Structures are given as C-alpha cells and as structure tokens.
C-alpha cells in the first residue's frame, strides 16, 4: 500500500505551521504554540528586534507584554492605557544583552558574585509551557531549563517555571525553581522591576525598621544599617537592600499612581535608582525589586516558590 496523498492544509493550518517553523528554528517551544494560540487573551507575536513576545490582554482592558528572551515582562498597561513599567532607552533587543527594563530576572545570582552580574536567566530563551484564561483573565507559564550556556557557568540541572497572570488591576508572577540535578545547589534571585516614575516625586513606603545593606558607595562591601524613614525618596543615587522586608510595600510613582507590591516568599527588597550614572533616563523610573538575597539551598527534587503581585487602585 502506498502512502495516501496528503490533504491540502487550510490557510489557518498553514499559518500555524509557518509560525511553528519560525519559532522552533530559534529554539523556542513550538509544541506549546498551538495551545497558546487557542487561548483567548494570549497571543504570540513578534516584538522589537523580531523577538518572540507574548501579549496578554484581559477582559478588564489591561495588557502585558512578555519577551521569551529573558522571560522578561516589558509592559503592564492598565485599562486607562498607562504603562506602569519602564524599559530603559538604552535597551537592545538583539539577545546580545539582557533587556534593561520591565521585570528582568536575576537568577541564579543576584550579585555581585562569581557569575555574570544578576546571573544568566535574563540572557536565555525561555519557552512557553502553558496558557490559560479564567473568566477573562489570561495567564502564561514560561519555562527555563539548564543548557550548554548555563552549564558553562553553573553546572547544575534545574527547571524554572514562571507564571505571569493578568487581571484588570493586577499583574502577578509566580516563580518555581526546582532542583532537577542529583546534587544540591544554592542560588539567589530577584525580580528587577523597573517602575515608570518621576523619580524626583516618587516614593516607597513600608520598609521602615528593616535591616539595610547600603551598596552605596561600594556594592561589594555594603554598609549595614536600619531604615528609619517611613517614606524613601530619590534625591540622588540609591542602591540599597532591605532584608526581611514586609509582604506588602507601596510605591507612589510621582505620576499619579500608587502601586501595591504584595509578595509571598520574596523575603527581601532592593531599591535602586542610578541617578547621574544614567543621566538620560534616571528621572523616568525607580527600581523596587522583590529579592532573595541570601542563598536558597535546594536538595535534588526540591522546589522553591515565590509570588509577586502588583496591584493598582
Ligand atoms: O545594570 P544592571 O546589570 O541591570 O544592574 C543594575 C543595578 O541593579 C540593582 O539591582 C543593583 O542593586 C545595582 O547594584 C545594579 O547596578
């Protein structure tokens, strides 16, 4: 019996096949593409530099962009169209450098340390493993696994799952790191969130009483202290770690918005503004980063989970 002749593909099937070919060439997850495309409010598109980008659109009118390169959320637009995140004007979208803006990952090192600054996760292609839409609220889960590039720096087998969920007034992320190796490993991590702001008018509340590690003037030898202020402002260069921070912190972006950052298991917060080190853009953002500064130790098969929720009134 010969091979039966193939039925010609419909236009929709041809487009899907072409997309699958395009993204699998660059190492992206093609297996998940069809289910991803079938999920309302979740779309895989080409972003800047033709890099694959997931766009989430909620029934409540909010929108979020997530680049697979770096697993980086670059935009969170609330229903009035305002983007509450910031991407630095010096960002490049060519995989030669991490995307400098939005919510880059720092993993498996916050730094400074023996690996590259902030680790390699922001320099690797993540893939889509799942997408869903619950009552008009979309979510996508990205995955990062070790490969030759990560192994050359950090010789461990791991899986990181990163679920980004969008609602009308919130953007949530859940990070699950699993040790898939036969030996234990340890890591530090952060979500290096860039909030659009008028830095001269912006402030952060909720960190009073925390133990601080001030990285100014020397990031390699931070000065220990305690935060005495109710409200942290940005009159100059700021680079400070807050240890054992509370589960909720508030940002006034100086542009008319108050954003609540709620978290579970992100024990620390980093507050950063480069001031004159980045003369072109320091006035336009502040970074408030949920972080895990002290190492998390994972035995084989163990996982660590942390959730960050950004809310707007
Ligand atoms: O320019 P990068 O690699 O994204 O890092 C920016 C800053 O990130 C902050 O989290 C650090 O506390 C700073 O010390 C650092 O300079």
mmCIF file of C-alpha atoms and ligand atoms in Angstrom:
data_model
loop_
_atom_site.group_PDB
_atom_site.id
_atom_site.type_symbol
_atom_site.label_atom_id
_atom_site.label_comp_id
_atom_site.label_asym_id
_atom_site.label_seq_id
_atom_site.Cartn_x
_atom_site.Cartn_y
_atom_site.Cartn_z
ATOM 1 C CA UNK A 1 0.000 0.000 0.000
ATOM 2 C CA UNK A 2 1.332 3.399 -0.968
ATOM 3 C CA UNK A 3 1.333 6.494 1.250
ATOM 4 C CA UNK A 4 -2.080 8.165 0.946
ATOM 5 C CA UNK A 5 -1.934 11.599 -0.700
ATOM 6 C CA UNK A 6 -1.839 14.454 1.827
ATOM 7 C CA UNK A 7 -4.911 16.630 2.053
ATOM 8 C CA UNK A 8 -4.054 20.285 1.278
ATOM 9 C CA UNK A 9 -3.745 22.323 4.511
ATOM 10 C CA UNK A 10 -6.243 25.048 5.279
ATOM 11 C CA UNK A 11 -4.963 28.648 5.367
ATOM 12 C CA UNK A 12 -5.187 28.656 9.206
ATOM 13 C CA UNK A 13 -3.182 25.422 9.467
ATOM 14 C CA UNK A 14 -0.539 26.764 7.025
ATOM 15 C CA UNK A 15 -0.117 29.958 9.086
ATOM 16 C CA UNK A 16 0.225 27.922 12.299
ATOM 17 C CA UNK A 17 2.766 25.605 10.703
ATOM 18 C CA UNK A 18 4.818 28.563 9.418
ATOM 19 C CA UNK A 19 4.802 30.139 12.888
ATOM 20 C CA UNK A 20 5.880 26.853 14.453
ATOM 21 C CA UNK A 21 8.770 26.559 11.983
ATOM 22 C CA UNK A 22 9.843 30.136 12.587
ATOM 23 C CA UNK A 23 9.896 29.859 16.376
ATOM 24 C CA UNK A 24 11.350 26.347 16.585
ATOM 25 C CA UNK A 25 14.329 27.487 14.499
ATOM 26 C CA UNK A 26 15.234 29.975 17.194
ATOM 27 C CA UNK A 27 14.888 27.352 19.902
ATOM 28 C CA UNK A 28 11.502 28.402 21.217
ATOM 29 C CA UNK A 29 8.909 25.932 22.402
ATOM 30 C CA UNK A 30 6.912 25.002 19.344
ATOM 31 C CA UNK A 31 4.977 22.174 20.979
ATOM 32 C CA UNK A 32 3.044 24.639 23.084
ATOM 33 C CA UNK A 33 2.322 27.078 20.304
ATOM 34 C CA UNK A 34 -0.988 25.646 19.156
ATOM 35 C CA UNK A 35 -2.497 25.555 22.648
ATOM 36 C CA UNK A 36 -1.120 29.020 23.329
ATOM 37 C CA UNK A 37 -2.741 30.372 20.176
ATOM 38 C CA UNK A 38 -6.034 28.747 21.115
ATOM 39 C CA UNK A 39 -6.192 30.592 24.460
ATOM 40 C CA UNK A 40 -8.207 33.811 24.358
ATOM 41 C CA UNK A 41 -6.255 36.808 25.577
ATOM 42 C CA UNK A 42 -2.870 35.121 24.962
ATOM 43 C CA UNK A 43 -1.089 35.888 21.710
ATOM 44 C CA UNK A 44 2.392 35.095 20.487
ATOM 45 C CA UNK A 45 3.724 37.892 18.308
ATOM 46 C CA UNK A 46 6.994 39.408 17.149
ATOM 47 C CA UNK A 47 8.257 42.186 19.330
ATOM 48 C CA UNK A 48 11.198 44.560 18.970
ATOM 49 C CA UNK A 49 14.118 43.075 17.039
ATOM 50 C CA UNK A 50 11.627 40.431 15.811
ATOM 51 C CA UNK A 51 11.997 38.628 19.144
ATOM 52 C CA UNK A 52 9.052 36.420 20.171
ATOM 53 C CA UNK A 53 6.752 38.220 22.551
ATOM 54 C CA UNK A 54 3.614 37.041 24.350
ATOM 55 C CA UNK A 55 0.856 39.614 24.673
ATOM 56 C CA UNK A 56 -1.736 39.074 27.415
ATOM 57 C CA UNK A 57 -4.986 41.008 27.131
ATOM 58 C CA UNK A 58 -7.540 40.859 29.934
ATOM 59 C CA UNK A 59 -11.286 41.300 29.560
ATOM 60 C CA UNK A 60 -10.900 44.213 32.002
ATOM 61 C CA UNK A 61 -8.834 46.129 29.417
ATOM 62 C CA UNK A 62 -5.302 45.661 30.798
ATOM 63 C CA UNK A 63 -2.406 44.355 28.710
ATOM 64 C CA UNK A 64 1.053 42.879 29.385
ATOM 65 C CA UNK A 65 3.978 42.041 27.095
ATOM 66 C CA UNK A 66 6.438 39.261 27.916
ATOM 67 C CA UNK A 67 9.557 38.534 25.856
ATOM 68 C CA UNK A 68 10.650 34.907 25.761
ATOM 69 C CA UNK A 69 14.242 36.179 25.706
ATOM 70 C CA UNK A 70 14.960 36.607 29.402
ATOM 71 C CA UNK A 71 11.371 35.671 30.347
ATOM 72 C CA UNK A 72 11.024 39.430 30.672
ATOM 73 C CA UNK A 73 7.722 41.257 31.211
ATOM 74 C CA UNK A 74 8.337 44.584 29.473
ATOM 75 C CA UNK A 75 4.969 46.276 29.696
ATOM 76 C CA UNK A 76 1.972 46.352 32.036
ATOM 77 C CA UNK A 77 -0.708 48.663 30.695
ATOM 78 C CA UNK A 78 -3.698 49.219 32.919
ATOM 79 C CA UNK A 79 -7.130 49.900 31.429
ATOM 80 C CA UNK A 80 -6.564 53.656 31.084
ATOM 81 C CA UNK A 81 -3.651 52.849 28.733
ATOM 82 C CA UNK A 82 -0.883 53.894 31.159
ATOM 83 C CA UNK A 83 2.154 51.608 31.126
ATOM 84 C CA UNK A 84 3.305 51.269 34.741
ATOM 85 C CA UNK A 85 6.593 49.578 33.808
ATOM 86 C CA UNK A 86 9.611 51.205 32.192
ATOM 87 C CA UNK A 87 12.113 49.998 29.628
ATOM 88 C CA UNK A 88 15.377 51.921 29.511
ATOM 89 C CA UNK A 89 16.053 53.806 26.268
ATOM 90 C CA UNK A 90 19.460 52.086 26.006
ATOM 91 C CA UNK A 91 17.807 48.637 25.865
ATOM 92 C CA UNK A 92 18.692 46.424 22.943
ATOM 93 C CA UNK A 93 16.525 43.616 21.603
ATOM 94 C CA UNK A 94 19.176 41.543 19.862
ATOM 95 C CA UNK A 95 19.999 38.937 22.523
ATOM 96 C CA UNK A 96 23.472 40.433 22.908
ATOM 97 C CA UNK A 97 22.478 41.991 26.214
ATOM 98 C CA UNK A 98 19.637 41.432 28.657
ATOM 99 C CA UNK A 99 16.561 43.584 28.127
ATOM 100 C CA UNK A 100 17.107 46.501 30.501
ATOM 101 C CA UNK A 101 13.641 47.231 31.711
ATOM 102 C CA UNK A 102 10.296 45.818 32.714
ATOM 103 C CA UNK A 103 10.804 42.860 35.045
ATOM 104 C CA UNK A 104 14.133 41.151 34.266
ATOM 105 C CA UNK A 105 15.048 38.019 36.220
ATOM 106 C CA UNK A 106 18.137 37.865 38.381
ATOM 107 C CA UNK A 107 18.923 34.152 38.653
ATOM 108 C CA UNK A 108 20.802 32.140 39.899
ATOM 109 C CA UNK A 109 22.721 35.037 41.392
ATOM 110 C CA UNK A 110 21.602 38.494 42.470
ATOM 111 C CA UNK A 111 25.213 39.593 42.739
ATOM 112 C CA UNK A 112 27.827 40.774 42.899
ATOM 113 C CA UNK A 113 29.299 37.267 42.856
ATOM 114 C CA UNK A 114 31.232 34.766 40.803
ATOM 115 C CA UNK A 115 28.740 34.638 37.902
ATOM 116 C CA UNK A 116 27.877 37.416 35.479
ATOM 117 C CA UNK A 117 26.009 40.359 37.066
ATOM 118 C CA UNK A 118 22.456 39.214 38.027
ATOM 119 C CA UNK A 119 23.021 35.693 36.617
ATOM 120 C CA UNK A 120 22.178 34.190 33.234
ATOM 121 C CA UNK A 121 18.369 33.739 33.259
ATOM 122 C CA UNK A 122 17.842 37.181 31.729
ATOM 123 C CA UNK A 123 20.164 36.185 28.854
ATOM 124 C CA UNK A 124 18.440 32.959 27.843
ATOM 125 C CA UNK A 125 15.405 31.970 25.802
ATOM 126 C CA UNK A 126 12.520 30.809 27.939
ATOM 127 C CA UNK A 127 9.770 28.716 26.339
ATOM 128 C CA UNK A 128 6.007 28.601 26.713
ATOM 129 C CA UNK A 129 4.674 25.587 28.569
ATOM 130 C CA UNK A 130 1.087 26.555 29.260
ATOM 131 C CA UNK A 131 -1.525 29.224 28.860
ATOM 132 C CA UNK A 132 -4.983 29.714 30.274
ATOM 133 C CA UNK A 133 -7.846 32.127 30.561
ATOM 134 C CA UNK A 134 -10.009 32.131 33.660
ATOM 135 C CA UNK A 135 -13.086 34.379 33.485
ATOM 136 C CA UNK A 136 -11.390 36.740 31.034
ATOM 137 C CA UNK A 137 -8.063 36.855 32.910
ATOM 138 C CA UNK A 138 -5.204 35.383 30.870
ATOM 139 C CA UNK A 139 -2.020 33.729 32.109
ATOM 140 C CA UNK A 140 1.042 32.206 30.500
ATOM 141 C CA UNK A 141 3.684 29.957 32.028
ATOM 142 C CA UNK A 142 7.251 30.124 30.780
ATOM 143 C CA UNK A 143 9.985 27.627 31.466
ATOM 144 C CA UNK A 144 13.749 27.857 31.647
ATOM 145 C CA UNK A 145 15.985 24.818 31.860
ATOM 146 C CA UNK A 146 19.731 24.420 32.000
ATOM 147 C CA UNK A 147 21.565 24.148 28.685
ATOM 148 C CA UNK A 148 25.181 24.316 27.485
ATOM 149 C CA UNK A 149 25.255 28.102 28.041
ATOM 150 C CA UNK A 150 24.105 27.915 31.692
ATOM 151 C CA UNK A 151 26.123 24.739 32.357
ATOM 152 C CA UNK A 152 29.310 26.519 31.242
ATOM 153 C CA UNK A 153 28.823 28.881 34.200
ATOM 154 C CA UNK A 154 26.727 26.921 36.674
ATOM 155 C CA UNK A 155 26.941 23.170 36.246
ATOM 156 C CA UNK A 156 23.511 22.145 37.552
ATOM 157 C CA UNK A 157 20.314 20.778 36.103
ATOM 158 C CA UNK A 158 17.354 22.973 37.049
ATOM 159 C CA UNK A 159 13.892 23.995 35.957
ATOM 160 C CA UNK A 160 12.396 27.439 36.488
ATOM 161 C CA UNK A 161 8.681 27.899 35.832
ATOM 162 C CA UNK A 162 7.387 31.445 35.658
ATOM 163 C CA UNK A 163 3.647 32.065 35.529
ATOM 164 C CA UNK A 164 2.524 35.568 34.595
ATOM 165 C CA UNK A 165 -1.168 36.285 35.268
ATOM 166 C CA UNK A 166 -3.029 39.433 34.289
ATOM 167 C CA UNK A 167 -6.217 40.847 35.759
ATOM 168 C CA UNK A 168 -7.895 44.207 35.245
ATOM 169 C CA UNK A 169 -5.942 45.800 38.111
ATOM 170 C CA UNK A 170 -3.087 43.421 38.838
ATOM 171 C CA UNK A 171 -0.124 41.630 37.353
ATOM 172 C CA UNK A 172 1.057 38.550 39.243
ATOM 173 C CA UNK A 173 4.084 36.359 38.799
ATOM 174 C CA UNK A 174 4.847 33.028 40.362
ATOM 175 C CA UNK A 175 8.384 31.655 40.138
ATOM 176 C CA UNK A 176 9.053 27.991 40.930
ATOM 177 C CA UNK A 177 12.663 26.812 40.881
ATOM 178 C CA UNK A 178 13.226 23.053 41.030
ATOM 179 C CA UNK A 179 16.458 21.180 41.508
ATOM 180 C CA UNK A 180 16.401 18.525 38.753
ATOM 181 C CA UNK A 181 20.023 17.572 39.467
ATOM 182 C CA UNK A 182 21.420 14.726 41.545
ATOM 183 C CA UNK A 183 23.385 17.127 43.748
ATOM 184 C CA UNK A 184 22.213 20.065 45.872
ATOM 185 C CA UNK A 185 22.587 23.627 44.640
ATOM 186 C CA UNK A 186 22.029 27.099 46.014
ATOM 187 C CA UNK A 187 21.014 30.341 44.343
ATOM 188 C CA UNK A 188 19.944 33.902 44.990
ATOM 189 C CA UNK A 189 17.367 35.659 42.835
ATOM 190 C CA UNK A 190 15.293 38.789 42.251
ATOM 191 C CA UNK A 191 12.661 40.327 40.032
ATOM 192 C CA UNK A 192 14.400 43.524 38.991
ATOM 193 C CA UNK A 193 11.221 45.546 38.401
ATOM 194 C CA UNK A 194 11.570 48.921 36.678
ATOM 195 C CA UNK A 195 8.562 51.120 37.533
ATOM 196 C CA UNK A 196 7.840 54.123 35.332
ATOM 197 C CA UNK A 197 8.115 57.116 37.644
ATOM 198 C CA UNK A 198 9.038 60.707 38.062
ATOM 199 C CA UNK A 199 11.974 59.856 40.317
ATOM 200 C CA UNK A 200 12.104 63.311 41.950
ATOM 201 C CA UNK A 201 8.487 62.935 43.098
ATOM 202 C CA UNK A 202 8.382 59.147 43.630
ATOM 203 C CA UNK A 203 8.489 57.379 46.992
ATOM 204 C CA UNK A 204 8.398 53.921 48.556
ATOM 205 C CA UNK A 205 6.601 53.150 51.814
ATOM 206 C CA UNK A 206 6.585 50.090 54.051
ATOM 207 C CA UNK A 207 10.279 49.429 54.628
ATOM 208 C CA UNK A 208 10.734 51.268 57.952
ATOM 209 C CA UNK A 209 12.537 49.134 60.525
ATOM 210 C CA UNK A 210 14.185 46.788 58.016
ATOM 211 C CA UNK A 211 17.854 45.926 58.279
ATOM 212 C CA UNK A 212 19.607 47.538 55.319
ATOM 213 C CA UNK A 213 22.688 46.768 53.254
ATOM 214 C CA UNK A 214 23.562 50.011 51.546
ATOM 215 C CA UNK A 215 25.507 49.314 48.347
ATOM 216 C CA UNK A 216 26.419 52.971 48.019
ATOM 217 C CA UNK A 217 29.348 53.674 47.752
ATOM 218 C CA UNK A 218 30.753 50.134 47.330
ATOM 219 C CA UNK A 219 28.416 47.347 46.116
ATOM 220 C CA UNK A 220 30.991 44.722 47.105
ATOM 221 C CA UNK A 221 31.149 45.977 50.697
ATOM 222 C CA UNK A 222 27.630 47.085 51.614
ATOM 223 C CA UNK A 223 27.189 49.063 54.815
ATOM 224 C CA UNK A 224 24.817 47.545 57.381
ATOM 225 C CA UNK A 225 22.161 49.793 58.870
ATOM 226 C CA UNK A 226 18.481 50.130 59.696
ATOM 227 C CA UNK A 227 15.816 52.048 57.764
ATOM 228 C CA UNK A 228 14.365 54.780 59.984
ATOM 229 C CA UNK A 229 12.252 56.539 57.362
ATOM 230 C CA UNK A 230 8.535 55.978 56.699
ATOM 231 C CA UNK A 231 8.990 57.147 53.154
ATOM 232 C CA UNK A 232 12.004 56.527 50.938
ATOM 233 C CA UNK A 233 12.623 59.157 48.278
ATOM 234 C CA UNK A 234 15.130 59.545 45.443
ATOM 235 C CA UNK A 235 17.029 62.807 45.835
ATOM 236 C CA UNK A 236 20.227 61.195 44.470
ATOM 237 C CA UNK A 237 21.848 57.818 43.822
ATOM 238 C CA UNK A 238 20.045 54.984 45.658
ATOM 239 C CA UNK A 239 21.175 51.334 45.804
ATOM 240 C CA UNK A 240 20.035 49.604 48.967
ATOM 241 C CA UNK A 241 18.968 46.119 50.051
ATOM 242 C CA UNK A 242 16.211 45.750 52.675
ATOM 243 C CA UNK A 243 16.397 42.393 54.439
ATOM 244 C CA UNK A 244 13.325 40.569 55.789
ATOM 245 C CA UNK A 245 11.016 43.118 54.249
ATOM 246 C CA UNK A 246 7.255 43.001 54.849
ATOM 247 C CA UNK A 247 4.898 41.203 52.492
ATOM 248 C CA UNK A 248 3.488 44.494 51.209
ATOM 249 C CA UNK A 249 5.223 47.668 50.049
ATOM 250 C CA UNK A 250 3.690 50.731 48.348
ATOM 251 C CA UNK A 251 5.102 52.813 45.564
ATOM 252 C CA UNK A 252 3.921 56.281 44.661
ATOM 253 C CA UNK A 253 5.333 56.707 41.168
ATOM 254 C CA UNK A 254 5.042 60.501 41.277
ATOM 255 C CA UNK A 255 2.860 60.310 38.169
ATOM 256 C CA UNK A 256 -0.462 59.895 39.947
ATOM 257 C CA UNK A 257 -0.406 56.159 40.637
ATOM 258 C CA UNK A 258 0.046 54.171 43.831
ATOM 259 C CA UNK A 259 1.109 50.586 43.232
ATOM 260 C CA UNK A 260 0.998 47.910 45.919
ATOM 261 C CA UNK A 261 3.606 45.162 45.703
ATOM 262 C CA UNK A 262 2.466 42.121 47.645
ATOM 263 C CA UNK A 263 4.626 39.070 47.853
ATOM 264 C CA UNK A 264 4.945 35.670 49.373
ATOM 265 C CA UNK A 265 8.388 34.190 49.997
ATOM 266 C CA UNK A 266 10.341 37.021 48.376
ATOM 267 C CA UNK A 267 11.973 37.892 51.658
ATOM 268 C CA UNK A 268 13.928 40.997 50.658
ATOM 269 C CA UNK A 269 13.544 44.202 48.650
ATOM 270 C CA UNK A 270 16.145 46.143 46.656
ATOM 271 C CA UNK A 271 15.596 49.815 45.883
ATOM 272 C CA UNK A 272 17.706 51.308 43.101
ATOM 273 C CA UNK A 273 17.938 54.481 41.085
ATOM 274 C CA UNK A 274 21.192 55.177 39.213
ATOM 275 C CA UNK A 275 20.839 58.981 39.275
ATOM 276 C CA UNK A 276 23.615 60.617 37.210
ATOM 277 C CA UNK A 277 25.111 57.231 36.283
ATOM 278 C CA UNK A 278 22.250 57.103 33.770
ATOM 279 C CA UNK A 279 21.712 60.733 33.040
ATOM 280 C CA UNK A 280 19.464 60.058 30.049
ATOM 281 C CA UNK A 281 16.726 58.216 31.943
ATOM 282 C CA UNK A 282 17.167 58.170 35.739
ATOM 283 C CA UNK A 283 14.354 60.700 36.170
ATOM 284 C CA UNK A 284 11.902 58.345 34.459
ATOM 285 C CA UNK A 285 11.998 55.232 36.655
ATOM 286 C CA UNK A 286 12.698 53.669 40.014
ATOM 287 C CA UNK A 287 13.509 50.006 40.600
ATOM 288 C CA UNK A 288 11.837 48.248 43.516
ATOM 289 C CA UNK A 289 12.850 44.617 43.371
ATOM 290 C CA UNK A 290 11.478 41.647 45.252
ATOM 291 C CA UNK A 291 14.558 39.599 46.026
ATOM 292 C CA UNK A 292 16.007 36.624 47.839
ATOM 293 C CA UNK A 293 19.455 37.876 48.731
ATOM 294 C CA UNK A 294 20.698 35.089 50.973
ATOM 295 C CA UNK A 295 21.153 31.792 49.201
ATOM 296 C CA UNK A 296 18.290 29.321 48.895
ATOM 297 C CA UNK A 297 19.602 25.766 49.189
ATOM 298 C CA UNK A 298 17.718 23.082 47.242
ATOM 299 C CA UNK A 299 18.282 19.353 47.561
ATOM 300 C CA UNK A 300 17.581 17.179 44.497
ATOM 301 C CA UNK A 301 13.855 17.261 43.575
ATOM 302 C CA UNK A 302 13.155 20.136 45.975
ATOM 303 C CA UNK A 303 11.419 23.305 44.759
ATOM 304 C CA UNK A 304 11.249 26.905 45.921
ATOM 305 C CA UNK A 305 8.260 29.122 45.090
ATOM 306 C CA UNK A 306 7.789 32.876 45.352
ATOM 307 C CA UNK A 307 4.883 35.069 44.269
ATOM 308 C CA UNK A 308 4.802 38.776 43.466
ATOM 309 C CA UNK A 309 1.556 40.668 42.880
ATOM 310 C CA UNK A 310 1.455 44.218 41.610
ATOM 311 C CA UNK A 311 -1.856 45.978 42.259
ATOM 312 C CA UNK A 312 -3.194 49.336 41.208
ATOM 313 C CA UNK A 313 -6.256 51.014 42.815
HETATM 314 O O1 LIG B 1 22.563 47.298 35.001
HETATM 315 P P1 LIG B 1 22.096 46.023 35.631
HETATM 316 O O2 LIG B 1 23.043 44.874 35.428
HETATM 317 O O3 LIG B 1 20.713 45.673 35.184
HETATM 318 O O4 LIG B 1 22.047 46.273 37.176
HETATM 319 C C1 LIG B 1 21.562 47.453 37.670
HETATM 320 C C2 LIG B 1 21.542 47.543 39.182
HETATM 321 O O5 LIG B 1 20.688 46.556 39.694
HETATM 322 C C3 LIG B 1 20.408 46.678 41.081
HETATM 323 O O6 LIG B 1 19.556 45.644 41.461
HETATM 324 C C4 LIG B 1 21.673 46.579 41.863
HETATM 325 O O7 LIG B 1 21.385 46.751 43.241
HETATM 326 C C5 LIG B 1 22.657 47.621 41.371
HETATM 327 O O8 LIG B 1 23.881 47.493 42.102
HETATM 328 C C6 LIG B 1 22.886 47.469 39.872
HETATM 329 O O9 LIG B 1 23.747 48.486 39.413
#
